[in-house]
XYZ file of C-alpha atoms in Angstrom:
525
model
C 78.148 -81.502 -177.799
C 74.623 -81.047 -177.148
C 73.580 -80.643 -180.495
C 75.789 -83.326 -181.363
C 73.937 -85.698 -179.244
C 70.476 -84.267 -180.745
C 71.681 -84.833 -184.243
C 72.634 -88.427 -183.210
C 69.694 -89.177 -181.340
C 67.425 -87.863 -184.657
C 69.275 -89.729 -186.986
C 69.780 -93.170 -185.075
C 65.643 -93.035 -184.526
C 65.132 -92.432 -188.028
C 66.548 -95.746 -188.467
C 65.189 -97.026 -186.103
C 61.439 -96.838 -186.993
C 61.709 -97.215 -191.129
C 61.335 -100.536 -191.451
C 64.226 -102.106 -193.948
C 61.965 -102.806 -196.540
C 60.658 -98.905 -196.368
C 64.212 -97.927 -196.644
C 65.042 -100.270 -199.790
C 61.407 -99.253 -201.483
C 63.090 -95.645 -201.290
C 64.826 -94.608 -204.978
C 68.770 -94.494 -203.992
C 67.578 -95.847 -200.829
C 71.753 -96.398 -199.983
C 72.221 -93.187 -200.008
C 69.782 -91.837 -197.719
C 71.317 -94.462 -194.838
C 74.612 -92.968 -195.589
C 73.425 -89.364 -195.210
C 71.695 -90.866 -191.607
C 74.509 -92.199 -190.581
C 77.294 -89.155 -191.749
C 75.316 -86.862 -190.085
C 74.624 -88.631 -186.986
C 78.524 -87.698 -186.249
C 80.245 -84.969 -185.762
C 82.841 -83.559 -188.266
C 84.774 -81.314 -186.610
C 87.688 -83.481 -186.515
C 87.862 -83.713 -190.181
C 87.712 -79.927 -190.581
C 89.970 -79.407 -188.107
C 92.662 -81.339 -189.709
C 91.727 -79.794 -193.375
C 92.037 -76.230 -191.268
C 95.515 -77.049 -189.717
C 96.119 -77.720 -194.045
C 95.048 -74.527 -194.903
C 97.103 -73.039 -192.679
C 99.799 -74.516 -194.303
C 98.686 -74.283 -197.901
C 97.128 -70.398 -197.865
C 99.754 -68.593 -195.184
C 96.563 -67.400 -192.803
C 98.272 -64.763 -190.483
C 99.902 -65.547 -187.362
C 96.720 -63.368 -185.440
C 94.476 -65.099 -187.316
C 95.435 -68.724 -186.515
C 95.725 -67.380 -182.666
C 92.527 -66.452 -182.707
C 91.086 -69.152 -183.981
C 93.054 -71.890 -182.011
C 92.358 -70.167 -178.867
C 88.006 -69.942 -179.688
C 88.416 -72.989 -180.121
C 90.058 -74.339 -177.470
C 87.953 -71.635 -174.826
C 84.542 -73.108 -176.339
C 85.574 -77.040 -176.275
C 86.845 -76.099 -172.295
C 83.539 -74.988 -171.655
C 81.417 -77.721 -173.145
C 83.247 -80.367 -171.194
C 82.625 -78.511 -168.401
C 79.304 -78.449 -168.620
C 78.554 -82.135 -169.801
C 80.402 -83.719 -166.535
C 78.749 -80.779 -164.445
C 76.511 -81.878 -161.576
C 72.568 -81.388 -162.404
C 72.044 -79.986 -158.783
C 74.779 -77.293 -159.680
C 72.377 -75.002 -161.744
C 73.865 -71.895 -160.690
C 77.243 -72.619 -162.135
C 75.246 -74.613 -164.979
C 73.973 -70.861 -165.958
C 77.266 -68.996 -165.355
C 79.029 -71.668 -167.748
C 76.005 -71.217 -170.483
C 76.448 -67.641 -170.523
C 80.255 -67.830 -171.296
C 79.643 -70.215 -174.109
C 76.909 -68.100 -175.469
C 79.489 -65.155 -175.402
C 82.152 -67.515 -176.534
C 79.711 -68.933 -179.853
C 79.193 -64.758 -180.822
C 82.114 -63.779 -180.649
C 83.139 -67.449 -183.183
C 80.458 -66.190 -185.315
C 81.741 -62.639 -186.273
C 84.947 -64.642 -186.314
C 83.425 -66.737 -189.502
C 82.095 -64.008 -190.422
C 85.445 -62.068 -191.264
C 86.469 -65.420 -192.322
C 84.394 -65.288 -195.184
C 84.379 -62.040 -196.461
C 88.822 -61.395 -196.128
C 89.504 -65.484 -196.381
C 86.813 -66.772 -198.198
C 89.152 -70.048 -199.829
C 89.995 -70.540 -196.089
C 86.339 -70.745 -195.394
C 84.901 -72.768 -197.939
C 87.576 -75.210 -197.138
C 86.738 -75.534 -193.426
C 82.447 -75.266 -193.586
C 81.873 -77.202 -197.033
C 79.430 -79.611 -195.325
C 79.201 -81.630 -198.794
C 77.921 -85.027 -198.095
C 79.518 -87.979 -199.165
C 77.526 -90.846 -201.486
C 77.861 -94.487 -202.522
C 79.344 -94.072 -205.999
C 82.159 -92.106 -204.681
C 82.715 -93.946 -201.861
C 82.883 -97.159 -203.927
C 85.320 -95.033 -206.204
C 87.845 -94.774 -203.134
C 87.039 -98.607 -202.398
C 88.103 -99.501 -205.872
C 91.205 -97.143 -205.807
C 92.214 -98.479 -202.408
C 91.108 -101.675 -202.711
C 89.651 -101.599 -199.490
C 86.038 -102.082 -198.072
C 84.274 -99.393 -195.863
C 82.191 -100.395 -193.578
C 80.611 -97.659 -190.970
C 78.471 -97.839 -187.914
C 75.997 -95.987 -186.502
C 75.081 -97.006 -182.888
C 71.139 -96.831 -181.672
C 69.230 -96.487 -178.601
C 68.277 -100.291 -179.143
C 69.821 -101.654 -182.516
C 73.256 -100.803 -184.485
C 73.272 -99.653 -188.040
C 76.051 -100.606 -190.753
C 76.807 -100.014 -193.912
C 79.571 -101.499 -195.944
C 80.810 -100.546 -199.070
C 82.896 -102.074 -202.066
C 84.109 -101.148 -205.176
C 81.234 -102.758 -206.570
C 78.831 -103.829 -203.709
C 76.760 -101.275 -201.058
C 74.913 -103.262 -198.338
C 73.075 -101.940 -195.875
C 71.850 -103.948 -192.239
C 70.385 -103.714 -188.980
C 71.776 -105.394 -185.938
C 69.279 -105.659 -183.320
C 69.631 -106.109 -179.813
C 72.248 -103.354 -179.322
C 72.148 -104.408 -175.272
C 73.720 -107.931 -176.075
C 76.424 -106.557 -178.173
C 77.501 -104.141 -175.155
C 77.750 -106.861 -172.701
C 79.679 -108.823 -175.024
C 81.776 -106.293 -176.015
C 82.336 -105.339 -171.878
C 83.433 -109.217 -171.601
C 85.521 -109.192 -174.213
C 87.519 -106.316 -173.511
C 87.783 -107.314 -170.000
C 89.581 -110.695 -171.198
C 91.452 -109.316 -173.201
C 92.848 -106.102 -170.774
C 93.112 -107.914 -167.438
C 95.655 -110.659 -169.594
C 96.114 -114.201 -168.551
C 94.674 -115.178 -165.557
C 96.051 -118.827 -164.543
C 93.427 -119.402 -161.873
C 90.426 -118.862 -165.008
C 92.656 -119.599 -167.441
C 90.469 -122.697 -169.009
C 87.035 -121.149 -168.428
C 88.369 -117.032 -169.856
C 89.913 -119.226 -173.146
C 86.517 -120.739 -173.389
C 84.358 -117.011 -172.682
C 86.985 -115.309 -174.936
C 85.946 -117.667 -177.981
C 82.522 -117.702 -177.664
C 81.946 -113.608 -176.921
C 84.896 -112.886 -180.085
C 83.199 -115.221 -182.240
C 79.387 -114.170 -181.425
C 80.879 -110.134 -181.948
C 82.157 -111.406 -185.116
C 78.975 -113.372 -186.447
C 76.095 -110.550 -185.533
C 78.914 -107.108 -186.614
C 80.908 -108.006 -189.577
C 80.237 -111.462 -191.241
C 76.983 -109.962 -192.850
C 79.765 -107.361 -194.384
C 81.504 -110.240 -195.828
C 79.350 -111.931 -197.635
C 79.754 -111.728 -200.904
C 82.676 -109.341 -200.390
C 86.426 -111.431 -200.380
C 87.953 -108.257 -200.419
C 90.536 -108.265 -197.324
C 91.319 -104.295 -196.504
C 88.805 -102.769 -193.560
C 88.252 -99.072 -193.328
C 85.815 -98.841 -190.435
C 83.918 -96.419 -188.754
C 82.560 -97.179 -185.596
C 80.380 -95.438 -183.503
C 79.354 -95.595 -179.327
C 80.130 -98.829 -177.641
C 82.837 -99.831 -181.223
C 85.139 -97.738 -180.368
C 86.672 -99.829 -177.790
C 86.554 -103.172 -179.346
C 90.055 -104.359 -181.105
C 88.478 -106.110 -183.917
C 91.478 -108.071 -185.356
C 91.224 -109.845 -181.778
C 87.373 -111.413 -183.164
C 87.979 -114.618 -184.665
C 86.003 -115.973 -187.689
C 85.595 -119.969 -186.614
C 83.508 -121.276 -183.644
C 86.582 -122.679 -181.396
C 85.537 -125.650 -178.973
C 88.992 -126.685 -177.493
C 89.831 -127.854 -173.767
C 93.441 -126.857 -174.663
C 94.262 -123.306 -173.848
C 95.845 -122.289 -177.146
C 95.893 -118.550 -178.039
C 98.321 -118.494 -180.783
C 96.272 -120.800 -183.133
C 93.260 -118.814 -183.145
C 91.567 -118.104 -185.865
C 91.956 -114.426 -185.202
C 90.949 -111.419 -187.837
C 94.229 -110.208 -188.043
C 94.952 -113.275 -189.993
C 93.082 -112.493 -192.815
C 92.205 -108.657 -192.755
C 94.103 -105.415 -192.559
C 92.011 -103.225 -190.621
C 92.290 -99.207 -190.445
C 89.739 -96.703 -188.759
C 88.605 -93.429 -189.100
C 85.702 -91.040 -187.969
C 83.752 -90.591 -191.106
C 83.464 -91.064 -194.651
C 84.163 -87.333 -194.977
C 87.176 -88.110 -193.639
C 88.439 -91.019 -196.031
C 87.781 -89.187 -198.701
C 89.267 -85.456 -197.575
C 92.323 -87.622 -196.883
C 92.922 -90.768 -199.561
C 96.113 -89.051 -200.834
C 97.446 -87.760 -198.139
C 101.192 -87.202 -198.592
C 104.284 -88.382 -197.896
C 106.779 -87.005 -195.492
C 108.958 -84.374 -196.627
C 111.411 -84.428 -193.512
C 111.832 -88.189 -192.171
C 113.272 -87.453 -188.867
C 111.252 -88.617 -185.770
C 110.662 -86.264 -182.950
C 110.939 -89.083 -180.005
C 110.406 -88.672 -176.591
C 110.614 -91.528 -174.087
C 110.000 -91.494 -170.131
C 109.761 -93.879 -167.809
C 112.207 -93.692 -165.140
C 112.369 -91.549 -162.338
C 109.276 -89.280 -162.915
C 109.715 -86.179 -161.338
C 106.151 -85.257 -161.394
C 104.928 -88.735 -159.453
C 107.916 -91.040 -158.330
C 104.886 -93.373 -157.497
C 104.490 -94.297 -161.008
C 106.341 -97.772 -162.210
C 109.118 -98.007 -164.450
C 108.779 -98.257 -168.264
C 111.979 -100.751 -168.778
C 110.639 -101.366 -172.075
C 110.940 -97.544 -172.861
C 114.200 -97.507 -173.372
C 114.568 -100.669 -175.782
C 112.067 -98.897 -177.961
C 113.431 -95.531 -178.532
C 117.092 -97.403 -179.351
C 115.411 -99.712 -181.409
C 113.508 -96.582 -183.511
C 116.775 -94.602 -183.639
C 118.385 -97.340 -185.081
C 115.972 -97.199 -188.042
C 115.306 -93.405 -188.262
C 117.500 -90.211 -187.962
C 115.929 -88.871 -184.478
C 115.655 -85.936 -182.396
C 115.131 -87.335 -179.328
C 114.279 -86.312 -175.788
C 114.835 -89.208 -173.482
C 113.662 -89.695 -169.587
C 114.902 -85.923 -167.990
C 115.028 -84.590 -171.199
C 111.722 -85.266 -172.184
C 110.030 -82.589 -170.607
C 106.688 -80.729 -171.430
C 108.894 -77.545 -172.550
C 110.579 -79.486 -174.967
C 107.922 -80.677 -176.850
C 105.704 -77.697 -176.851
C 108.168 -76.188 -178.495
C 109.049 -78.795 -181.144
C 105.972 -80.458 -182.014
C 104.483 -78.064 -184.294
C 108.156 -78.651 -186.672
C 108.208 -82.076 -187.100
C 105.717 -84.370 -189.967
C 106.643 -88.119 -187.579
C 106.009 -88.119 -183.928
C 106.729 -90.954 -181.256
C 105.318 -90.557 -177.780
C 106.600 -93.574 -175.458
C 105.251 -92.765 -171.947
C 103.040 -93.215 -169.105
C 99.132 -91.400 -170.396
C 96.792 -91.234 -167.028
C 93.365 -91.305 -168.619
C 90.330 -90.167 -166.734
C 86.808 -91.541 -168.141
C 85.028 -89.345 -165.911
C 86.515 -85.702 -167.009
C 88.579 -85.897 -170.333
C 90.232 -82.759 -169.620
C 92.323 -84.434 -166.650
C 93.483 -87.025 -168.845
C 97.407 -86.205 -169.558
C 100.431 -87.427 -170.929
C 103.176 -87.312 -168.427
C 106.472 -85.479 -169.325
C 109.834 -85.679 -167.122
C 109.935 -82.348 -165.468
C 107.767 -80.214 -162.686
C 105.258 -79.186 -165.243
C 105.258 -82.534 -166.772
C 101.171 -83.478 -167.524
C 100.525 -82.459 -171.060
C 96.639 -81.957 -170.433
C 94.049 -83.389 -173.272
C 92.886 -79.724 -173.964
C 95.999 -78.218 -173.873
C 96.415 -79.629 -177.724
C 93.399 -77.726 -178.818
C 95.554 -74.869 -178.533
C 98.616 -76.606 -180.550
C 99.180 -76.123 -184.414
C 100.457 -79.421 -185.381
C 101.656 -80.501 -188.967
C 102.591 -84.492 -188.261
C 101.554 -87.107 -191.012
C 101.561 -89.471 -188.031
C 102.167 -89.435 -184.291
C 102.325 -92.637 -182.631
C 100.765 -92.348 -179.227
C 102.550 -95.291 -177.243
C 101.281 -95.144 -173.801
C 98.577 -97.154 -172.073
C 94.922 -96.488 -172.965
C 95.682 -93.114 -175.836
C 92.471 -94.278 -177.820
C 89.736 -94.327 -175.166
C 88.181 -92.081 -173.063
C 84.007 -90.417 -172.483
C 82.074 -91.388 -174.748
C 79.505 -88.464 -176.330
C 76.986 -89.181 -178.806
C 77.670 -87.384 -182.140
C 81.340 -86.921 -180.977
C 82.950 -89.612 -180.482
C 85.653 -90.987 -177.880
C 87.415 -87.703 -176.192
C 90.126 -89.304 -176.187
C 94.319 -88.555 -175.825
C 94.298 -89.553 -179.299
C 91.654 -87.360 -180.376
C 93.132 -84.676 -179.039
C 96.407 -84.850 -181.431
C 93.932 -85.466 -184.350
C 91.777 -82.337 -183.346
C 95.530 -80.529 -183.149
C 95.956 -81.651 -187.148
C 97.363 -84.730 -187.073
C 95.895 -87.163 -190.183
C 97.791 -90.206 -188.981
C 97.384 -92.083 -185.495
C 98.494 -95.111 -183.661
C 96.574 -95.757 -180.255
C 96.203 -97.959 -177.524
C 92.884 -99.709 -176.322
C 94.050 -100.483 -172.828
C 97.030 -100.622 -170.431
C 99.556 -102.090 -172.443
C 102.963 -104.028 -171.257
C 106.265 -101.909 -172.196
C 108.255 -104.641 -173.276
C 105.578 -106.031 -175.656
C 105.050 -102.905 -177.109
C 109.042 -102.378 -177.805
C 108.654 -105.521 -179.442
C 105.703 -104.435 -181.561
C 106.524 -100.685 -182.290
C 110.215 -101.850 -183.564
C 108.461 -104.307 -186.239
C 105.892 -101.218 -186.999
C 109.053 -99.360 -187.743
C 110.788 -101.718 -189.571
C 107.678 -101.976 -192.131
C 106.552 -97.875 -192.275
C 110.593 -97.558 -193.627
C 109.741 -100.342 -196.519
C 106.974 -97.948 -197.688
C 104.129 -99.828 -195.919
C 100.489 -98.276 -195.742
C 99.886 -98.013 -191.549
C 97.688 -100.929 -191.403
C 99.572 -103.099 -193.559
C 102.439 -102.265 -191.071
C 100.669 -102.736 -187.962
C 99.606 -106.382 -189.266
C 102.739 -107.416 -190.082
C 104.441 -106.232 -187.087
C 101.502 -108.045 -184.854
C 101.883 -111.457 -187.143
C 105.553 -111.599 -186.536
C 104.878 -110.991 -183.197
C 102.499 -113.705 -182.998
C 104.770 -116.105 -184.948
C 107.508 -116.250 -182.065
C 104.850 -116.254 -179.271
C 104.231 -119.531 -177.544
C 100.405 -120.630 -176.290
C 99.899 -117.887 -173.556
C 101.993 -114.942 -174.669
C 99.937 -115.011 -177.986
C 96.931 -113.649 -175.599
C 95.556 -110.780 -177.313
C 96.829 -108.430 -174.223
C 99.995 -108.566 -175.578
C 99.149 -107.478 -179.416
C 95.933 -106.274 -179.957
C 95.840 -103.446 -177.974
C 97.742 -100.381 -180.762
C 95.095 -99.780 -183.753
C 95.999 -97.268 -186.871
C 93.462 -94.281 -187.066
C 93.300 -92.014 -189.720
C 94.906 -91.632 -193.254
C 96.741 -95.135 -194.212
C 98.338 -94.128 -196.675
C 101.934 -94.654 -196.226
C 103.584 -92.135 -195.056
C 107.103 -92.533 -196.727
C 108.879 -93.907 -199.881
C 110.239 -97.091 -199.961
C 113.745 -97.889 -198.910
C 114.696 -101.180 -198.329
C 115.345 -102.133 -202.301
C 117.309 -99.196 -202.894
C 120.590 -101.127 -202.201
C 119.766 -104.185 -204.173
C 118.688 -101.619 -207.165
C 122.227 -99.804 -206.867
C 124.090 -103.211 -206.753
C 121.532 -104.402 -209.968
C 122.583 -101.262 -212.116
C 126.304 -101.757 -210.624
C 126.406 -105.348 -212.288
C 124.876 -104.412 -215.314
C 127.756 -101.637 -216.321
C 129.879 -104.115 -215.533
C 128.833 -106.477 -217.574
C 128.739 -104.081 -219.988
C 131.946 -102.903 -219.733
C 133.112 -106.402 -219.579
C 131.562 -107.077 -222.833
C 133.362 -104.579 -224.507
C 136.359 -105.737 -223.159
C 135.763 -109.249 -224.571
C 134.590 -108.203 -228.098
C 137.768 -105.935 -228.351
C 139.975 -108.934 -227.686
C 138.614 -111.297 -229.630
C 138.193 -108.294 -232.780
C 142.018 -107.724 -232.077
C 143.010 -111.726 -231.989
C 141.669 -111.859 -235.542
């Protein structure tokens, strides 16, 4: 992580002090801001998902993927260790340092076998080919989608967005104003409806969503009409629910939250960690094996009966079953055991639970299970091998988490994507259990009509929205789950398969009834 934050750091000044008109005077001047900004981040979760692929794809040895795994998960122990470790602690500082420099040798002759007895395996997981324009404006054409990525400095933020046949590149200074709006935002949104404030939050929530969405993305759209988001963000980003920005200055003395001119409205909006990423993963498959492994808790923890009821829990997992053939693992059921030993079988995962997140050390952040070992720790999943298109993470706060420069969020949700999953859904804050039954169910209902993620998420949120009256249209309630990852969808489309049965049904029979008709009017005759 140190290096990460180096690499960062170099990149982010480079920006910083070319000028924009040095940068355009450069020949394919476009794509030396992309290369800044790629490398500025780190892409070990895209090889790490591509890895947990070639496991799958080249049959790597049991050993082999035990070894690996388990580097892995020793070395990323040991540098979260060290980056929440106290400065005055320099004698355990040194002890940890030495264990990691063991710990990076003995990954080194690891690659180094890699190479010479599984050199496809290899090339696969340290091809450090960069991405450029051209080919990411290929994928925006294909997908019809605009990219737009981020790159957060010490002073201003970077972006670059990309169409099928537009590359823009701009500088967004004053990076200090954008974190305090993006702090007052979030705090409006997360702490919910307030009736003491309520008039004076409406008014603060307009004018910070609608200054967030004037200085970060209308630049992107000029120009641009196309309505599909991939974005990338970077530092303070990742904790801002962009379709909760709204694209009209609002001036009201009415508290109305469901007329809004929210984002959502017009855009579908994805994310994803790089452009490495997008690409490694733009046709990502479709499930083989539909069946959702489900696990739901929320009453009667044994681990903590402190914690409050999920009521909501329960509505959600029915309502999923009812769409999907399940194997499900509800409230003393749902235990750490079980799923340890299931999730590594299964292409659809659906986590409905309590997630205790700790901003200060990741690795105490858990999921919490129904049984006496029941935390599922954030580095525990290092050490998992899991093959899920998409795991749905729905629990309070599953996409936030320390922030490192050059890594990212460490995050719940990370953590499943570092274990291989390509396809996420995560939470921004603490969300309300009944809302998100509410939401998830209308996710569901779209993924089974052969919906890409985002375009599933939207509609699900819009319906949502539809039958909510002034308050309960506050962004707490919807804006909180975002799709990360592939968005591709991640099975075939169902819902016309009766009305194409009942369609071929009714033309035999008018076929046959034809027949019938000609014969008795031939024999008549």
């Amino acid at each position: 992580m140190y290096l990460s934050a180096i690499s960062h750091s170099t990149y982010s000044n480079a920006l910083q002090y070319l000028p924009e008109s040095a940068i355009k005077s450069f020949p394919n001047h476009l794509d030396i801001v992309l290369s800044f900004i790629e490398k500025s981040r780190s892409h070990a979760l895209t090889e790490s998902i591509s890895k947990m692929e070639s496991y799958q794809n080249m049959g790597l040895p049991d050993n082999i993927i035990l070894l690996d795994n388990t580097l892995k998960m020793e070395i990323r122990e040991l540098e979260f260790k060290l980056s929440i470790l106290n400065h005055e602690d320099q004698i355990e500082k040194d002890q940890i340092e030495d264990r990691l420099y063991e710990k990076h040798l003995r990954q080194d002759e690891f690659i180094r076998y890699l190479k010479q007895n599984h050199p496809q395996y290899f090339s696969i997981k340290y091809d450090q080919k960069q991405v450029c324009i051209k080919e990411l404006q290929k994928y925006a054409q294909r997908k019809n989608r605009t990219v737009l990525e981020f790159l957060w400095g010490d002073s201003s933020i970077y972006a670059i967005a990309i169409s099928e046949d537009t590359a823009k590149f701009y500088k967004i200074p004053d990076a200090a104003s954008i974190e305090f709006a993006i702090n007052q935002l979030t705090s409006l949104i997360s702490n919910g409806v307030n009736i003491e404030t309520i008039s004076s939050d409406f008014n603060q929530y307009n004018k910070h969503a609608f200054y967030l969405y004037n200085r970060l993305l209308k630049p992107a759209f000029e120009d641009n009409p196309c309505k599909n988001l991939s974005i990338i963000p970077d530092g303070k980003l990742s904790t801002l629910p962009f379709e909760a920005l709204i694209t009209e200055e609002v001036i009201s003395k009415k508290v109305d939250y469901k007329n809004l001119p929210y984002l959502l409205k017009t855009h579908q909006i994805s994310f994803s960690n790089s452009a490495v990423f997008l690409l490694k993963h733009q046709d990502a498959k479709q499930v083989e094996n539909e069946t959702v492994l489900l696990f739901g808790t929320g009453q009667n923890i044994e681990i903590d009966n402190s914690m409050p009821n999920l009521s909501g829990t329960l509505k959600e997992v029915n309502n999923i079953s009812k769409l999907f053939d399940t194997k499900s693992f509800i409230d003393n059921h749902a235990t750490k055991v079980q799923f340890k030993s299931y999730a590594s079988q299964y292409q659809l995962i659906h986590l409905a639970m309590h997630n205790l997140t700790d901003s200060i050390n990741p690795l105490n952040t858990s999921l919490v299970f129904n049984d006496s070992l029941g935390k599922l720790f954030l580095h525990e999943l290092y050490g998992l091998n899991l093959k899920a298109r998409l795991a749905v993470l729905s629990a309070c706060e599953t996409g936030i988490g320390k922030y490192h420069k050059g890594e990212g969020v460490f995050s719940m949700g990370r953590s499943f994507a570092y274990a291989g999953c390509q396809s996420l859904i995560l939470s921004l804050w603490k969300v309300d259990d009944l809302k998100t039954a509410e939401i998830m169910t209308g996710f569901y209902s779209e993924l089974k009509k052969g919906s890409p993620l985002d375009q599933a998420l939207v509609k699900s949120k819009k319906d949502y929205l539809k039958n909510a009256d002034h308050l309960t249209a506050h962004p707490y309630h919807w804006a909180a789950f975002i799709s990360w990852g592939a968005n591709n969808p991640v099975m075939k489309a169902k819902s016309n398969q009766v009305s194409t049965w009942l369609s071929i049904s009714l033309i035999i029979l008018l076929s046959i009834l034809s027949v019938f008709i000609y014969r008795r009017i031939k024999v008549s005759k």
